[in-house]
PDB file of C-alpha atoms in Angstrom:
ATOM      1  CA  GLY D 130      78.829   5.285 -17.578  1.00  0.00           C
ATOM      2  CA  THR D 131      76.712   2.516 -18.369  1.00  0.00           C
ATOM      3  CA  THR D 132      73.131   3.134 -19.466  1.00  0.00           C
ATOM      4  CA  VAL D 133      70.381   1.094 -17.976  1.00  0.00           C
ATOM      5  CA  GLU D 134      67.472   0.300 -20.355  1.00  0.00           C
ATOM      6  CA  PRO D 135      63.973   0.197 -18.850  1.00  0.00           C
ATOM      7  CA  PRO D 136      62.485  -3.290 -18.852  1.00  0.00           C
ATOM      8  CA  SER D 137      60.518  -4.107 -21.933  1.00  0.00           C
ATOM      9  CA  PRO D 138      56.764  -4.728 -21.555  1.00  0.00           C
ATOM     10  CA  PRO D 139      55.675  -8.388 -21.545  1.00  0.00           C
ATOM     11  CA  SER D 140      54.467  -9.765 -24.800  1.00  0.00           C
ATOM     12  CA  ARG D 141      50.740 -10.009 -25.506  1.00  0.00           C
ATOM     13  CA  ALA D 142      50.849 -13.746 -25.330  1.00  0.00           C
ATOM     14  CA  ALA D 143      51.933 -13.723 -21.707  1.00  0.00           C
ATOM     15  CA  VAL D 144      49.000 -11.360 -20.488  1.00  0.00           C
ATOM     16  CA  PRO D 145      45.524 -13.019 -20.405  1.00  0.00           C
ATOM     17  CA  GLU D 146      42.749 -11.109 -22.094  1.00  0.00           C
ATOM     18  CA  LEU D 147      40.316  -9.665 -19.486  1.00  0.00           C
ATOM     19  CA  PRO D 148      36.747  -8.764 -20.235  1.00  0.00           C
ATOM     20  CA  ARG D 149      36.603  -5.021 -21.085  1.00  0.00           C
ATOM     21  CA  ALA D 150      34.252  -3.027 -18.919  1.00  0.00           C
ATOM     22  CA  ARG D 151      32.583   0.245 -19.841  1.00  0.00           C
ATOM     23  CA  CYS D 152      32.697   2.808 -17.136  1.00  0.00           C
ATOM     24  CA  ALA D 153      30.637   5.912 -16.726  1.00  0.00           C
ATOM     25  CA  LEU D 154      30.981   8.809 -14.397  1.00  0.00           C
ATOM     26  CA  GLY D 155      27.853   9.598 -12.431  1.00  0.00           C
ATOM     27  CA  ARG D 156      27.739  13.262 -13.272  1.00  0.00           C
ATOM     28  CA  ALA D 157      28.401  12.942 -16.957  1.00  0.00           C
ATOM     29  CA  SER D 158      25.834  10.154 -17.574  1.00  0.00           C
ATOM     30  CA  GLY D 159      23.231  11.355 -15.029  1.00  0.00           C
ATOM     31  CA  THR D 160      23.396   7.991 -13.017  1.00  0.00           C
ATOM     32  CA  MET D 161      25.286   6.981  -9.910  1.00  0.00           C
ATOM     33  CA  GLY D 162      28.121   5.656 -12.063  1.00  0.00           C
ATOM     34  CA  GLY D 163      29.717   2.228 -12.193  1.00  0.00           C
ATOM     35  CA  CYS D 164      31.087  -0.324 -14.585  1.00  0.00           C
ATOM     36  CA  SER D 165      29.318  -2.800 -16.843  1.00  0.00           C
ATOM     37  CA  SER D 166      30.589  -5.706 -18.820  1.00  0.00           C
ATOM     38  CA  ALA D 167      27.371  -6.294 -20.616  1.00  0.00           C
ATOM     39  CA  GLY D 168      28.945  -5.932 -24.114  1.00  0.00           C
ATOM     40  CA  SER D 169      31.584  -8.588 -23.456  1.00  0.00           C
ATOM     41  CA  GLU D 170      31.277 -11.805 -25.351  1.00  0.00           C
ATOM     42  CA  ASN D 171      32.793 -13.890 -22.529  1.00  0.00           C
ATOM     43  CA  PHE D 172      31.420 -12.180 -19.429  1.00  0.00           C
ATOM     44  CA  PRO D 173      30.332 -13.613 -17.071  1.00  0.00           C
ATOM     45  CA  ILE D 174      30.558 -16.932 -18.960  1.00  0.00           C
ATOM     46  CA  PRO D 175      30.839 -17.605 -22.727  1.00  0.00           C
ATOM     47  CA  ALA D 176      27.571 -17.759 -24.544  1.00  0.00           C
ATOM     48  CA  ASP D 177      26.144 -21.260 -25.108  1.00  0.00           C
ATOM     49  CA  LYS D 178      26.429 -22.288 -28.708  1.00  0.00           C
ATOM     50  CA  GLU D 179      23.744 -24.895 -28.356  1.00  0.00           C
ATOM     51  CA  GLU D 180      20.024 -24.223 -28.868  1.00  0.00           C
ATOM     52  CA  VAL D 181      18.125 -23.135 -25.719  1.00  0.00           C
ATOM     53  CA  GLN D 182      15.213 -25.419 -24.865  1.00  0.00           C
ATOM     54  CA  ALA D 183      11.778 -23.873 -25.498  1.00  0.00           C
ATOM     55  CA  ARG D 184      10.160 -22.646 -22.247  1.00  0.00           C
ATOM     56  CA  GLY D 185       6.799 -23.813 -21.187  1.00  0.00           C
ATOM     57  CA  VAL D 186       4.258 -23.875 -18.360  1.00  0.00           C
ATOM     58  CA  THR D 187       5.760 -25.640 -15.338  1.00  0.00           C
ATOM     59  CA  ASP D 188       2.902 -25.708 -12.784  1.00  0.00           C
ATOM     60  CA  VAL D 189      -0.496 -26.169 -14.295  1.00  0.00           C
ATOM     61  CA  CYS D 190      -2.199 -26.909 -10.952  1.00  0.00           C
ATOM     62  CA  CYS D 191      -1.091 -23.767  -9.253  1.00  0.00           C
ATOM     63  CA  GLY D 192      -2.039 -21.655 -12.326  1.00  0.00           C
ATOM     64  CA  LEU D 193      -5.538 -23.156 -12.320  1.00  0.00           C
ATOM     65  CA  LEU D 194      -6.020 -22.701  -8.623  1.00  0.00           C
ATOM     66  CA  PHE D 195      -4.843 -19.159  -8.870  1.00  0.00           C
ATOM     67  CA  THR D 196      -7.356 -18.500 -11.806  1.00  0.00           C
ATOM     68  CA  VAL D 197     -10.178 -20.029  -9.852  1.00  0.00           C
ATOM     69  CA  VAL D 198      -9.387 -18.027  -6.578  1.00  0.00           C
ATOM     70  CA  VAL D 199      -9.219 -14.725  -8.553  1.00  0.00           C
ATOM     71  CA  ALA D 200     -12.441 -15.528 -10.364  1.00  0.00           C
ATOM     72  CA  GLY D 201     -14.084 -16.325  -7.007  1.00  0.00           C
ATOM     73  CA  MET D 202     -12.965 -12.970  -5.597  1.00  0.00           C
ATOM     74  CA  VAL D 203     -14.413 -11.087  -8.580  1.00  0.00           C
ATOM     75  CA  ALA D 204     -17.642 -13.022  -8.412  1.00  0.00           C
ATOM     76  CA  LEU D 205     -17.897 -12.330  -4.600  1.00  0.00           C
ATOM     77  CA  ALA D 206     -17.229  -8.600  -5.128  1.00  0.00           C
ATOM     78  CA  PHE D 207     -19.904  -8.515  -7.892  1.00  0.00           C
ATOM     79  CA  VAL D 208     -22.576 -10.216  -5.601  1.00  0.00           C
ATOM     80  CA  GLY D 209     -21.694  -7.797  -2.743  1.00  0.00           C
ATOM     81  CA  VAL D 210     -22.167  -4.709  -4.938  1.00  0.00           C
ATOM     82  CA  VAL D 211     -25.404  -6.014  -6.562  1.00  0.00           C
ATOM     83  CA  GLU D 212     -27.131  -7.491  -3.401  1.00  0.00           C
ATOM     84  CA  GLY D 213     -25.574  -5.482  -0.625  1.00  0.00           C
ATOM     85  CA  ASP D 214     -25.745  -1.812   0.418  1.00  0.00           C
ATOM     86  CA  THR D 215     -22.404  -0.103  -0.415  1.00  0.00           C
ATOM     87  CA  LYS D 216     -23.440   2.976   1.661  1.00  0.00           C
ATOM     88  CA  ARG D 217     -22.754   0.857   4.779  1.00  0.00           C
ATOM     89  CA  LEU D 218     -19.103   1.060   3.703  1.00  0.00           C
ATOM     90  CA  THR D 219     -19.057   4.819   3.000  1.00  0.00           C
ATOM     91  CA  HIS D 220     -21.368   6.275   5.620  1.00  0.00           C
ATOM     92  CA  GLY D 221     -21.146   6.185   9.385  1.00  0.00           C
ATOM     93  CA  ARG D 222     -23.847   4.485  11.667  1.00  0.00           C
ATOM     94  CA  ASP D 223     -25.085   6.027  14.927  1.00  0.00           C
ATOM     95  CA  TYR D 224     -25.717   4.146  18.246  1.00  0.00           C
ATOM     96  CA  ASN D 225     -29.159   2.874  16.911  1.00  0.00           C
ATOM     97  CA  GLY D 226     -27.443   1.501  13.703  1.00  0.00           C
ATOM     98  CA  ARG D 227     -28.989   3.954  11.485  1.00  0.00           C
ATOM     99  CA  ILE D 228     -26.795   4.973   8.468  1.00  0.00           C
ATOM    100  CA  CYS D 229     -26.172   8.762   8.654  1.00  0.00           C
ATOM    101  CA  GLY D 230     -27.653  10.618   5.720  1.00  0.00           C
ATOM    102  CA  VAL D 231     -29.554   7.648   4.467  1.00  0.00           C
ATOM    103  CA  ASP D 232     -31.895   5.938   6.944  1.00  0.00           C
ATOM    104  CA  GLU D 233     -35.187   7.456   8.161  1.00  0.00           C
ATOM    105  CA  GLY D 234     -34.794   9.961  10.925  1.00  0.00           C
ATOM    106  CA  VAL D 235     -31.196  10.918   9.951  1.00  0.00           C
ATOM    107  CA  GLU D 236     -31.683  11.793   6.229  1.00  0.00           C
ATOM    108  CA  ASN D 237     -30.412  15.289   6.750  1.00  0.00           C
ATOM    109  CA  GLN D 238     -27.601  14.374   9.206  1.00  0.00           C
ATOM    110  CA  THR D 239     -24.813  13.260   6.986  1.00  0.00           C
ATOM    111  CA  PHE D 240     -21.850  13.562   9.479  1.00  0.00           C
ATOM    112  CA  LEU D 241     -20.895  11.045  12.293  1.00  0.00           C
ATOM    113  CA  TYR D 242     -19.985  12.460  15.710  1.00  0.00           C
ATOM    114  CA  TYR D 243     -18.028  10.359  18.180  1.00  0.00           C
ATOM    115  CA  CYS D 244     -19.048  11.292  21.791  1.00  0.00           C
ATOM    116  CA  GLY D 245     -16.508  11.703  24.504  1.00  0.00           C
ATOM    117  CA  PHE D 246     -16.317  10.125  27.892  1.00  0.00           C
ATOM    118  CA  LEU D 247     -17.288  12.043  31.019  1.00  0.00           C
ATOM    119  CA  ASP D 248     -13.719  12.646  32.181  1.00  0.00           C
ATOM    120  CA  ARG D 249     -12.612  15.990  30.697  1.00  0.00           C
ATOM    121  CA  VAL D 250      -9.657  18.203  30.312  1.00  0.00           C
ATOM    122  CA  GLY D 251     -11.079  21.764  30.313  1.00  0.00           C
ATOM    123  CA  ASP D 252     -14.034  21.864  27.904  1.00  0.00           C
ATOM    124  CA  TYR D 253     -12.998  18.703  25.951  1.00  0.00           C
ATOM    125  CA  PRO D 254     -13.280  15.033  26.658  1.00  0.00           C
ATOM    126  CA  LYS D 255      -9.974  13.143  27.558  1.00  0.00           C
ATOM    127  CA  HIS D 256     -11.056  10.174  25.457  1.00  0.00           C
ATOM    128  CA  LEU D 257     -13.500   9.411  22.675  1.00  0.00           C
ATOM    129  CA  ASN D 258     -16.170   6.678  23.223  1.00  0.00           C
ATOM    130  CA  TYR D 259     -16.155   4.789  19.911  1.00  0.00           C
ATOM    131  CA  GLN D 260     -19.404   2.878  20.988  1.00  0.00           C
ATOM    132  CA  SER D 261     -21.401   6.081  21.483  1.00  0.00           C
ATOM    133  CA  LYS D 262     -21.936   7.787  18.049  1.00  0.00           C
ATOM    134  CA  SER D 263     -24.534  10.212  16.728  1.00  0.00           C
ATOM    135  CA  CYS D 264     -25.449  11.547  13.324  1.00  0.00           C
ATOM    136  CA  VAL D 265     -25.230  15.342  13.099  1.00  0.00           C
ATOM    137  CA  SER D 266     -25.883  17.784  10.277  1.00  0.00           C
ATOM    138  CA  ALA D 267     -22.744  19.787  10.837  1.00  0.00           C
ATOM    139  CA  CYS D 268     -19.689  19.103  12.914  1.00  0.00           C
ATOM    140  CA  PRO D 269     -19.498  21.218  16.205  1.00  0.00           C
ATOM    141  CA  VAL D 270     -17.206  24.160  16.115  1.00  0.00           C
ATOM    142  CA  ASN D 271     -16.988  24.731  19.859  1.00  0.00           C
ATOM    143  CA  SER D 272     -17.741  22.958  23.187  1.00  0.00           C
ATOM    144  CA  SER D 273     -20.841  24.949  23.841  1.00  0.00           C
ATOM    145  CA  GLU D 274     -22.875  22.924  21.261  1.00  0.00           C
ATOM    146  CA  GLN D 275     -24.788  20.076  22.803  1.00  0.00           C
ATOM    147  CA  ILE D 276     -24.991  16.692  20.858  1.00  0.00           C
ATOM    148  CA  ALA D 277     -27.381  13.967  22.012  1.00  0.00           C
ATOM    149  CA  CYS D 278     -25.163  11.034  23.015  1.00  0.00           C
ATOM    150  CA  ILE D 279     -26.081   7.657  24.515  1.00  0.00           C
ATOM    151  CA  MET D 280     -23.440   6.806  26.953  1.00  0.00           C
ATOM    152  CA  PRO D 281     -22.729   3.255  28.189  1.00  0.00           C
ATOM    153  CA  GLU D 282     -22.683   4.512  31.803  1.00  0.00           C
ATOM    154  CA  PHE D 283     -26.335   5.515  31.485  1.00  0.00           C
ATOM    155  CA  VAL D 284     -27.780   2.625  29.450  1.00  0.00           C
TER     156      VAL D 284
END
C-alpha cells in the first residue's frame, strides 16, 4: 500500500496575524466572562504616532451660563432659608392655615389629621377630604374618637 501523508499546515506568511484576545471564564474571575483585546497594539486601530492636540474648553458661553444658574439657585435657597419659615415645609397646616405644633392655638397639636367625607364603609370614610384638615395632639386609634373637622358641605 501507499501511505497518505496528512496535509502540511500553511506557512506563517500565508496566515494574517489577528489581534490576540484575553478570555476569562465568569466563575474563575468573578465576572460575567467575556473577551478583551485591550492589550493588543493594533486593536481596534493602530495607535497614532503623531502628537495628540491639547484639549481645551469648547463652549465658554454655556459654561458661564451654567455657573450663573447654579449660583442663582444657591442664592435663592439661601434667601428662602434666611427670610422664610422652613417649618411651613415640614409641618402640616389645618383648615385655618395654622401650622400644627407652631402657631398659636395649636402649639401642642403636632400632628395633621385629614378628615373623611360623609360617605362611609362601616365606621370609616370611603374617601379622605384633603381640603378639610385638623391639627391633633395624637392620631386616633379607633373610629369612636371625634375630631373637629370643617367640611366643605357645611361651610
